[in-house]
Amino acid sequence: MDNLKELYTEVITFHNKKPRNFRRLESATREQEGYNPLCGDQITLYLEMDGETIRDIAFQGDGCSISRAAASMMTSAVKGRNRAEAEEMFSEFHRLAKGELDPDTQPHHLGHVATAFSNVHKYPARVKCASLAWHTLHAALEGSDEAVSTEREER
Ligand code: ZN
């Protein structure tokens, strides 16, 4: 896995060292658990919804650098967005992680998230680390009571 280096862009390193929104959100209106048993990544996602708008979002958890950086970037990217926009970004990230979205030639709303994870589809074991936060967000927006597992979320 020499090429794994490609994955560790400066952005991922930065977000892993200094994750954004890494805290418990006391004002949360929704709380969602997510697990990636393959790697042992665990996340608790807190959402404060104001109608259809994600007014605030934060996470806590324990996981590898990719899962942590992905959660940091995901929470920054969707904060202030409405549910429909966040769901669109979830599906764009899902396509990116499967190698079906080329961020350079196809329109998307992921910003630097797409740049940081543009190579993740080359590392199948890492896709789940990168996707965990997004799957957890998706479940939280749907109001699921069940904990998310990347093993069950596959589609
Ligand atoms: Zn991981």
Short mmCIF file of N, CA and C and ligand atoms in Angstrom, two decimals:
data_model
loop_
_atom_site.label_atom_id
_atom_site.label_comp_id
_atom_site.label_asym_id
_atom_site.label_seq_id
_atom_site.Cartn_x
_atom_site.Cartn_y
_atom_site.Cartn_z
N MET A 1 0.83 -1.21 0.00
CA MET A 1 0.00 0.00 0.00
C MET A 1 0.87 1.25 0.00
N ASP A 2 1.90 1.28 -0.84
CA ASP A 2 2.76 2.46 -0.93
C ASP A 2 1.97 3.69 -1.36
N ASN A 3 1.00 3.46 -2.23
CA ASN A 3 0.27 4.59 -2.77
C ASN A 3 -0.74 5.17 -1.80
N LEU A 4 -0.81 4.56 -0.63
CA LEU A 4 -1.73 5.09 0.37
C LEU A 4 -1.39 6.55 0.67
N LYS A 5 -0.16 6.89 0.47
CA LYS A 5 0.28 8.27 0.67
C LYS A 5 -0.58 9.26 -0.11
N GLU A 6 -0.97 8.83 -1.28
CA GLU A 6 -1.81 9.70 -2.11
C GLU A 6 -3.06 10.15 -1.37
N LEU A 7 -3.54 9.26 -0.52
CA LEU A 7 -4.75 9.55 0.23
C LEU A 7 -4.52 10.63 1.28
N TYR A 8 -3.35 10.57 1.86
CA TYR A 8 -3.06 11.50 2.95
C TYR A 8 -2.64 12.85 2.41
N THR A 9 -3.55 13.52 1.84
CA THR A 9 -3.24 14.86 1.36
C THR A 9 -3.04 15.75 2.57
N GLU A 10 -2.53 16.91 2.32
CA GLU A 10 -2.34 17.87 3.41
C GLU A 10 -3.64 18.18 4.12
N VAL A 11 -4.71 18.22 3.34
CA VAL A 11 -6.01 18.55 3.92
C VAL A 11 -6.43 17.51 4.95
N ILE A 12 -6.26 16.24 4.60
CA ILE A 12 -6.64 15.17 5.52
C ILE A 12 -5.78 15.22 6.78
N THR A 13 -4.49 15.42 6.60
CA THR A 13 -3.59 15.51 7.75
C THR A 13 -4.01 16.65 8.68
N PHE A 14 -4.32 17.78 8.08
CA PHE A 14 -4.73 18.95 8.86
C PHE A 14 -6.01 18.67 9.65
N HIS A 15 -6.99 18.10 8.97
CA HIS A 15 -8.28 17.86 9.63
C HIS A 15 -8.18 16.76 10.69
N ASN A 16 -7.24 15.83 10.50
CA ASN A 16 -7.06 14.79 11.50
C ASN A 16 -6.43 15.36 12.77
N LYS A 17 -5.47 16.25 12.58
CA LYS A 17 -4.79 16.84 13.73
C LYS A 17 -5.67 17.84 14.46
N LYS A 18 -6.41 18.60 13.68
CA LYS A 18 -7.27 19.63 14.26
C LYS A 18 -8.69 19.49 13.73
N PRO A 19 -9.38 18.46 14.16
CA PRO A 19 -10.72 18.26 13.61
C PRO A 19 -11.66 19.41 13.95
N ARG A 20 -12.42 19.83 12.97
CA ARG A 20 -13.42 20.87 13.18
C ARG A 20 -14.66 20.22 13.77
N ASN A 21 -15.38 20.98 14.57
CA ASN A 21 -16.67 20.54 15.12
C ASN A 21 -16.56 19.25 15.94
N PHE A 22 -15.39 19.03 16.53
CA PHE A 22 -15.18 17.82 17.33
C PHE A 22 -15.54 18.12 18.78
N ARG A 23 -16.82 17.93 19.08
CA ARG A 23 -17.32 18.21 20.43
C ARG A 23 -18.72 17.62 20.56
N ARG A 24 -19.19 17.58 21.79
CA ARG A 24 -20.55 17.19 22.03
C ARG A 24 -21.42 18.43 21.83
N LEU A 25 -22.53 18.28 21.14
CA LEU A 25 -23.40 19.43 20.88
C LEU A 25 -24.61 19.35 21.81
N GLU A 26 -24.58 20.20 22.83
CA GLU A 26 -25.65 20.13 23.84
C GLU A 26 -27.02 20.49 23.27
N SER A 27 -27.02 21.34 22.26
CA SER A 27 -28.29 21.80 21.68
C SER A 27 -28.81 20.86 20.59
N ALA A 28 -28.19 19.69 20.44
CA ALA A 28 -28.56 18.78 19.36
C ALA A 28 -30.03 18.36 19.43
N THR A 29 -30.68 18.34 18.27
CA THR A 29 -32.04 17.84 18.19
C THR A 29 -32.03 16.40 17.69
N ARG A 30 -30.90 15.96 17.15
CA ARG A 30 -30.74 14.58 16.72
C ARG A 30 -29.35 14.09 17.04
N GLU A 31 -29.29 12.80 17.36
CA GLU A 31 -28.01 12.18 17.68
C GLU A 31 -27.99 10.85 16.95
N GLN A 32 -26.91 10.57 16.26
CA GLN A 32 -26.85 9.34 15.46
C GLN A 32 -25.50 8.66 15.65
N GLU A 33 -25.54 7.35 15.88
CA GLU A 33 -24.31 6.58 16.03
C GLU A 33 -23.96 5.91 14.70
N GLY A 34 -22.67 5.82 14.43
CA GLY A 34 -22.21 5.09 13.24
C GLY A 34 -20.97 4.28 13.55
N TYR A 35 -20.88 3.10 12.90
CA TYR A 35 -19.73 2.22 13.12
C TYR A 35 -19.18 1.72 11.80
N ASN A 36 -17.90 1.56 11.74
CA ASN A 36 -17.27 0.87 10.62
C ASN A 36 -16.47 -0.29 11.20
N PRO A 37 -17.10 -1.47 11.30
CA PRO A 37 -16.45 -2.60 11.96
C PRO A 37 -15.16 -3.05 11.28
N LEU A 38 -15.04 -2.80 9.99
CA LEU A 38 -13.84 -3.22 9.27
C LEU A 38 -12.58 -2.57 9.84
N CYS A 39 -12.71 -1.32 10.25
CA CYS A 39 -11.56 -0.55 10.72
C CYS A 39 -11.65 -0.25 12.21
N GLY A 40 -12.86 -0.35 12.75
CA GLY A 40 -13.07 0.00 14.16
C GLY A 40 -13.41 1.46 14.37
N ASP A 41 -13.80 2.14 13.31
CA ASP A 41 -14.18 3.56 13.44
C ASP A 41 -15.55 3.67 14.07
N GLN A 42 -15.67 4.61 14.99
CA GLN A 42 -16.94 4.87 15.67
C GLN A 42 -17.19 6.36 15.67
N ILE A 43 -18.43 6.76 15.43
CA ILE A 43 -18.75 8.18 15.42
C ILE A 43 -20.11 8.41 16.06
N THR A 44 -20.21 9.49 16.82
CA THR A 44 -21.50 9.98 17.27
C THR A 44 -21.67 11.35 16.64
N LEU A 45 -22.75 11.48 15.88
CA LEU A 45 -23.00 12.72 15.16
C LEU A 45 -24.15 13.46 15.82
N TYR A 46 -23.95 14.74 16.04
CA TYR A 46 -24.98 15.59 16.65
C TYR A 46 -25.46 16.62 15.64
N LEU A 47 -26.76 16.70 15.49
CA LEU A 47 -27.33 17.69 14.58
C LEU A 47 -28.30 18.58 15.32
N GLU A 48 -28.18 19.87 15.07
CA GLU A 48 -29.20 20.79 15.56
C GLU A 48 -29.95 21.30 14.34
N MET A 49 -31.18 20.81 14.17
CA MET A 49 -31.98 21.20 13.02
C MET A 49 -32.84 22.39 13.38
N ASP A 50 -32.93 23.33 12.43
CA ASP A 50 -33.85 24.45 12.56
C ASP A 50 -34.79 24.34 11.36
N GLY A 51 -35.90 23.64 11.54
CA GLY A 51 -36.74 23.30 10.40
C GLY A 51 -35.98 22.37 9.49
N GLU A 52 -35.75 22.80 8.27
CA GLU A 52 -35.05 21.98 7.28
C GLU A 52 -33.55 22.31 7.24
N THR A 53 -33.14 23.25 8.05
CA THR A 53 -31.75 23.72 8.00
C THR A 53 -30.89 23.09 9.09
N ILE A 54 -29.69 22.69 8.72
CA ILE A 54 -28.73 22.19 9.71
C ILE A 54 -28.08 23.42 10.35
N ARG A 55 -28.61 23.83 11.50
CA ARG A 55 -28.10 25.04 12.13
C ARG A 55 -26.72 24.80 12.72
N ASP A 56 -26.55 23.62 13.34
CA ASP A 56 -25.24 23.30 13.89
C ASP A 56 -25.03 21.79 13.80
N ILE A 57 -23.78 21.40 13.74
CA ILE A 57 -23.45 19.98 13.62
C ILE A 57 -22.10 19.75 14.26
N ALA A 58 -21.96 18.62 14.95
CA ALA A 58 -20.70 18.30 15.61
C ALA A 58 -20.59 16.79 15.72
N PHE A 59 -19.39 16.31 16.04
CA PHE A 59 -19.23 14.87 16.18
C PHE A 59 -18.22 14.55 17.26
N GLN A 60 -18.34 13.34 17.78
CA GLN A 60 -17.33 12.78 18.66
C GLN A 60 -17.10 11.36 18.19
N GLY A 61 -16.05 10.75 18.68
CA GLY A 61 -15.82 9.37 18.29
C GLY A 61 -14.36 9.01 18.31
N ASP A 62 -14.13 7.81 17.83
CA ASP A 62 -12.80 7.25 17.87
C ASP A 62 -12.59 6.50 16.57
N GLY A 63 -11.54 6.84 15.87
CA GLY A 63 -11.33 6.14 14.61
C GLY A 63 -10.01 6.51 13.99
N CYS A 64 -9.79 6.00 12.79
CA CYS A 64 -8.53 6.25 12.09
C CYS A 64 -8.51 7.68 11.56
N SER A 65 -7.36 8.07 11.08
CA SER A 65 -7.20 9.46 10.63
C SER A 65 -8.14 9.80 9.49
N ILE A 66 -8.40 8.85 8.62
CA ILE A 66 -9.27 9.14 7.48
C ILE A 66 -10.71 9.35 7.93
N SER A 67 -11.18 8.51 8.84
CA SER A 67 -12.56 8.66 9.30
C SER A 67 -12.73 9.98 10.06
N ARG A 68 -11.71 10.36 10.82
CA ARG A 68 -11.77 11.58 11.60
C ARG A 68 -11.73 12.81 10.69
N ALA A 69 -10.83 12.79 9.73
CA ALA A 69 -10.72 13.91 8.79
C ALA A 69 -12.00 14.01 7.96
N ALA A 70 -12.56 12.86 7.58
CA ALA A 70 -13.78 12.87 6.77
C ALA A 70 -14.94 13.47 7.55
N ALA A 71 -15.04 13.13 8.85
CA ALA A 71 -16.11 13.67 9.68
C ALA A 71 -15.92 15.17 9.89
N SER A 72 -14.67 15.57 10.08
CA SER A 72 -14.37 16.99 10.24
C SER A 72 -14.78 17.78 9.00
N MET A 73 -14.42 17.25 7.85
CA MET A 73 -14.72 17.96 6.59
C MET A 73 -16.21 17.90 6.27
N MET A 74 -16.84 16.74 6.54
CA MET A 74 -18.26 16.62 6.25
C MET A 74 -19.06 17.62 7.09
N THR A 75 -18.76 17.70 8.40
CA THR A 75 -19.52 18.60 9.26
C THR A 75 -19.33 20.06 8.82
N SER A 76 -18.10 20.42 8.43
CA SER A 76 -17.86 21.79 7.96
C SER A 76 -18.63 22.07 6.68
N ALA A 77 -18.69 21.05 5.81
CA ALA A 77 -19.30 21.25 4.49
C ALA A 77 -20.82 21.40 4.56
N VAL A 78 -21.47 20.70 5.49
CA VAL A 78 -22.95 20.72 5.48
C VAL A 78 -23.55 21.71 6.48
N LYS A 79 -22.70 22.27 7.35
CA LYS A 79 -23.20 23.23 8.34
C LYS A 79 -23.86 24.42 7.64
N GLY A 80 -25.08 24.73 8.03
CA GLY A 80 -25.78 25.86 7.43
C GLY A 80 -26.58 25.51 6.18
N ARG A 81 -26.39 24.28 5.70
CA ARG A 81 -27.12 23.84 4.50
C ARG A 81 -28.49 23.29 4.92
N ASN A 82 -29.37 23.17 3.95
CA ASN A 82 -30.64 22.52 4.27
C ASN A 82 -30.56 21.02 3.98
N ARG A 83 -31.61 20.33 4.39
CA ARG A 83 -31.62 18.87 4.29
C ARG A 83 -31.40 18.39 2.85
N ALA A 84 -32.09 19.03 1.89
CA ALA A 84 -31.99 18.60 0.49
C ALA A 84 -30.57 18.77 -0.04
N GLU A 85 -29.94 19.88 0.31
CA GLU A 85 -28.56 20.11 -0.13
C GLU A 85 -27.62 19.09 0.49
N ALA A 86 -27.82 18.81 1.77
CA ALA A 86 -26.95 17.85 2.47
C ALA A 86 -27.12 16.45 1.89
N GLU A 87 -28.37 16.08 1.55
CA GLU A 87 -28.61 14.76 0.95
C GLU A 87 -27.97 14.67 -0.43
N GLU A 88 -27.99 15.79 -1.16
CA GLU A 88 -27.36 15.80 -2.47
C GLU A 88 -25.85 15.61 -2.33
N MET A 89 -25.27 16.27 -1.32
CA MET A 89 -23.83 16.13 -1.09
C MET A 89 -23.49 14.71 -0.66
N PHE A 90 -24.39 14.10 0.15
CA PHE A 90 -24.19 12.70 0.54
C PHE A 90 -24.10 11.82 -0.70
N SER A 91 -25.03 12.01 -1.63
CA SER A 91 -25.04 11.15 -2.81
C SER A 91 -23.85 11.46 -3.72
N GLU A 92 -23.43 12.71 -3.74
CA GLU A 92 -22.23 13.05 -4.52
C GLU A 92 -20.98 12.40 -3.91
N PHE A 93 -20.89 12.42 -2.59
CA PHE A 93 -19.74 11.79 -1.94
C PHE A 93 -19.75 10.28 -2.18
N HIS A 94 -20.95 9.70 -2.12
CA HIS A 94 -21.10 8.27 -2.36
C HIS A 94 -20.58 7.91 -3.76
N ARG A 95 -20.93 8.74 -4.74
CA ARG A 95 -20.46 8.50 -6.11
C ARG A 95 -18.95 8.73 -6.22
N LEU A 96 -18.45 9.74 -5.53
CA LEU A 96 -17.01 10.01 -5.52
C LEU A 96 -16.25 8.81 -4.96
N ALA A 97 -16.78 8.26 -3.86
CA ALA A 97 -16.11 7.14 -3.18
C ALA A 97 -16.15 5.86 -4.02
N LYS A 98 -17.11 5.79 -4.94
CA LYS A 98 -17.18 4.63 -5.83
C LYS A 98 -16.43 4.88 -7.14
N GLY A 99 -15.85 6.05 -7.26
CA GLY A 99 -15.12 6.39 -8.48
C GLY A 99 -16.03 6.76 -9.63
N GLU A 100 -17.29 7.10 -9.31
CA GLU A 100 -18.24 7.43 -10.37
C GLU A 100 -18.39 8.93 -10.58
N LEU A 101 -17.76 9.70 -9.71
CA LEU A 101 -17.82 11.15 -9.85
C LEU A 101 -16.41 11.68 -10.03
N ASP A 102 -16.16 12.31 -11.16
CA ASP A 102 -14.87 12.96 -11.38
C ASP A 102 -15.01 14.43 -11.01
N PRO A 103 -14.44 14.81 -9.86
CA PRO A 103 -14.66 16.17 -9.36
C PRO A 103 -14.12 17.26 -10.28
N ASP A 104 -13.20 16.88 -11.17
CA ASP A 104 -12.62 17.88 -12.07
C ASP A 104 -13.51 18.19 -13.26
N THR A 105 -14.31 17.23 -13.66
CA THR A 105 -15.10 17.43 -14.88
C THR A 105 -16.60 17.45 -14.64
N GLN A 106 -17.04 16.98 -13.46
CA GLN A 106 -18.48 16.92 -13.21
C GLN A 106 -18.88 17.88 -12.10
N PRO A 107 -20.04 18.49 -12.21
CA PRO A 107 -20.47 19.44 -11.19
C PRO A 107 -20.78 18.75 -9.86
N HIS A 108 -20.45 19.42 -8.77
CA HIS A 108 -20.75 18.89 -7.45
C HIS A 108 -20.71 20.03 -6.44
N HIS A 109 -21.11 19.75 -5.22
CA HIS A 109 -21.16 20.78 -4.18
C HIS A 109 -20.20 20.45 -3.04
N LEU A 110 -19.23 19.59 -3.29
CA LEU A 110 -18.40 19.08 -2.20
C LEU A 110 -17.19 19.96 -1.89
N GLY A 111 -16.87 20.88 -2.78
CA GLY A 111 -15.73 21.77 -2.55
C GLY A 111 -14.44 21.00 -2.33
N HIS A 112 -13.67 21.38 -1.31
CA HIS A 112 -12.36 20.74 -1.10
C HIS A 112 -12.48 19.32 -0.56
N VAL A 113 -13.68 18.94 -0.13
CA VAL A 113 -13.90 17.55 0.28
C VAL A 113 -13.63 16.62 -0.91
N ALA A 114 -14.08 17.04 -2.08
CA ALA A 114 -13.90 16.23 -3.28
C ALA A 114 -12.43 16.10 -3.65
N THR A 115 -11.70 17.18 -3.50
CA THR A 115 -10.27 17.16 -3.81
C THR A 115 -9.55 16.20 -2.86
N ALA A 116 -9.85 16.32 -1.58
CA ALA A 116 -9.16 15.51 -0.57
C ALA A 116 -9.43 14.02 -0.75
N PHE A 117 -10.64 13.68 -1.20
CA PHE A 117 -11.01 12.27 -1.28
C PHE A 117 -11.15 11.76 -2.72
N SER A 118 -10.56 12.48 -3.66
CA SER A 118 -10.74 12.10 -5.06
C SER A 118 -10.08 10.76 -5.39
N ASN A 119 -9.13 10.32 -4.56
CA ASN A 119 -8.45 9.04 -4.83
C ASN A 119 -8.94 7.89 -3.96
N VAL A 120 -9.89 8.17 -3.09
CA VAL A 120 -10.25 7.16 -2.09
C VAL A 120 -10.84 5.91 -2.72
N HIS A 121 -11.46 6.06 -3.88
CA HIS A 121 -12.08 4.88 -4.52
C HIS A 121 -11.05 3.83 -4.92
N LYS A 122 -9.77 4.21 -4.95
CA LYS A 122 -8.71 3.26 -5.30
C LYS A 122 -8.36 2.36 -4.11
N TYR A 123 -8.89 2.69 -2.93
CA TYR A 123 -8.56 1.94 -1.72
C TYR A 123 -9.84 1.45 -1.07
N PRO A 124 -10.38 0.33 -1.57
CA PRO A 124 -11.69 -0.15 -1.11
C PRO A 124 -11.83 -0.23 0.40
N ALA A 125 -10.77 -0.63 1.09
CA ALA A 125 -10.85 -0.76 2.55
C ALA A 125 -11.02 0.60 3.22
N ARG A 126 -10.54 1.65 2.56
CA ARG A 126 -10.60 2.99 3.12
C ARG A 126 -11.89 3.73 2.77
N VAL A 127 -12.57 3.24 1.75
CA VAL A 127 -13.81 3.90 1.33
C VAL A 127 -14.78 3.98 2.50
N LYS A 128 -14.84 2.90 3.29
CA LYS A 128 -15.78 2.88 4.40
C LYS A 128 -15.39 3.85 5.51
N CYS A 129 -14.10 4.03 5.70
CA CYS A 129 -13.63 5.03 6.67
C CYS A 129 -14.07 6.42 6.24
N ALA A 130 -13.90 6.69 4.95
CA ALA A 130 -14.21 8.01 4.41
C ALA A 130 -15.71 8.26 4.36
N SER A 131 -16.48 7.18 4.17
CA SER A 131 -17.92 7.32 3.97
C SER A 131 -18.72 7.30 5.27
N LEU A 132 -18.10 6.81 6.35
CA LEU A 132 -18.85 6.60 7.60
C LEU A 132 -19.62 7.85 8.05
N ALA A 133 -18.93 8.98 8.08
CA ALA A 133 -19.58 10.22 8.56
C ALA A 133 -20.76 10.59 7.67
N TRP A 134 -20.59 10.38 6.37
CA TRP A 134 -21.67 10.74 5.43
C TRP A 134 -22.86 9.81 5.58
N HIS A 135 -22.60 8.51 5.75
CA HIS A 135 -23.70 7.56 5.98
C HIS A 135 -24.44 7.89 7.28
N THR A 136 -23.66 8.28 8.28
CA THR A 136 -24.25 8.62 9.57
C THR A 136 -25.11 9.88 9.44
N LEU A 137 -24.63 10.85 8.67
CA LEU A 137 -25.42 12.06 8.40
C LEU A 137 -26.73 11.71 7.70
N HIS A 138 -26.62 10.86 6.70
CA HIS A 138 -27.80 10.45 5.93
C HIS A 138 -28.85 9.82 6.85
N ALA A 139 -28.39 8.93 7.73
CA ALA A 139 -29.31 8.27 8.67
C ALA A 139 -29.91 9.29 9.64
N ALA A 140 -29.11 10.25 10.08
CA ALA A 140 -29.59 11.27 11.02
C ALA A 140 -30.67 12.13 10.35
N LEU A 141 -30.45 12.47 9.09
CA LEU A 141 -31.42 13.29 8.36
C LEU A 141 -32.72 12.53 8.12
N GLU A 142 -32.60 11.22 7.98
CA GLU A 142 -33.79 10.40 7.78
C GLU A 142 -34.49 10.10 9.10
N GLY A 143 -33.84 10.44 10.21
CA GLY A 143 -34.43 10.20 11.51
C GLY A 143 -34.41 8.74 11.91
N SER A 144 -33.40 8.02 11.43
CA SER A 144 -33.28 6.60 11.77
C SER A 144 -32.91 6.43 13.24
N ASP A 145 -33.51 5.44 13.88
CA ASP A 145 -33.18 5.16 15.27
C ASP A 145 -32.08 4.12 15.38
N GLU A 146 -31.78 3.49 14.26
CA GLU A 146 -30.83 2.40 14.27
C GLU A 146 -29.40 2.93 14.08
N ALA A 147 -28.46 2.34 14.76
CA ALA A 147 -27.07 2.72 14.56
C ALA A 147 -26.65 2.33 13.15
N VAL A 148 -25.84 3.18 12.54
CA VAL A 148 -25.36 2.92 11.20
C VAL A 148 -24.15 2.00 11.26
N SER A 149 -24.15 0.98 10.40
CA SER A 149 -22.95 0.20 10.24
C SER A 149 -22.60 0.20 8.77
N THR A 150 -21.34 0.44 8.46
CA THR A 150 -20.94 0.46 7.05
C THR A 150 -21.14 -0.91 6.42
N GLU A 151 -21.19 -1.95 7.23
CA GLU A 151 -21.40 -3.28 6.69
C GLU A 151 -22.84 -3.49 6.22
N ARG A 152 -23.75 -2.78 6.86
CA ARG A 152 -25.15 -2.92 6.47
C ARG A 152 -25.58 -1.85 5.47
N GLU A 153 -24.81 -0.75 5.45
CA GLU A 153 -25.20 0.38 4.60
C GLU A 153 -24.83 0.17 3.12
N GLU A 154 -24.06 -0.86 2.85
CA GLU A 154 -23.60 -1.07 1.48
C GLU A 154 -24.77 -1.19 0.53
N ARG A 155 -24.68 -0.48 -0.58
CA ARG A 155 -25.74 -0.58 -1.57
C ARG A 155 -25.19 -0.35 -2.95
ZN ZN B 1 -10.95 3.79 9.41
#
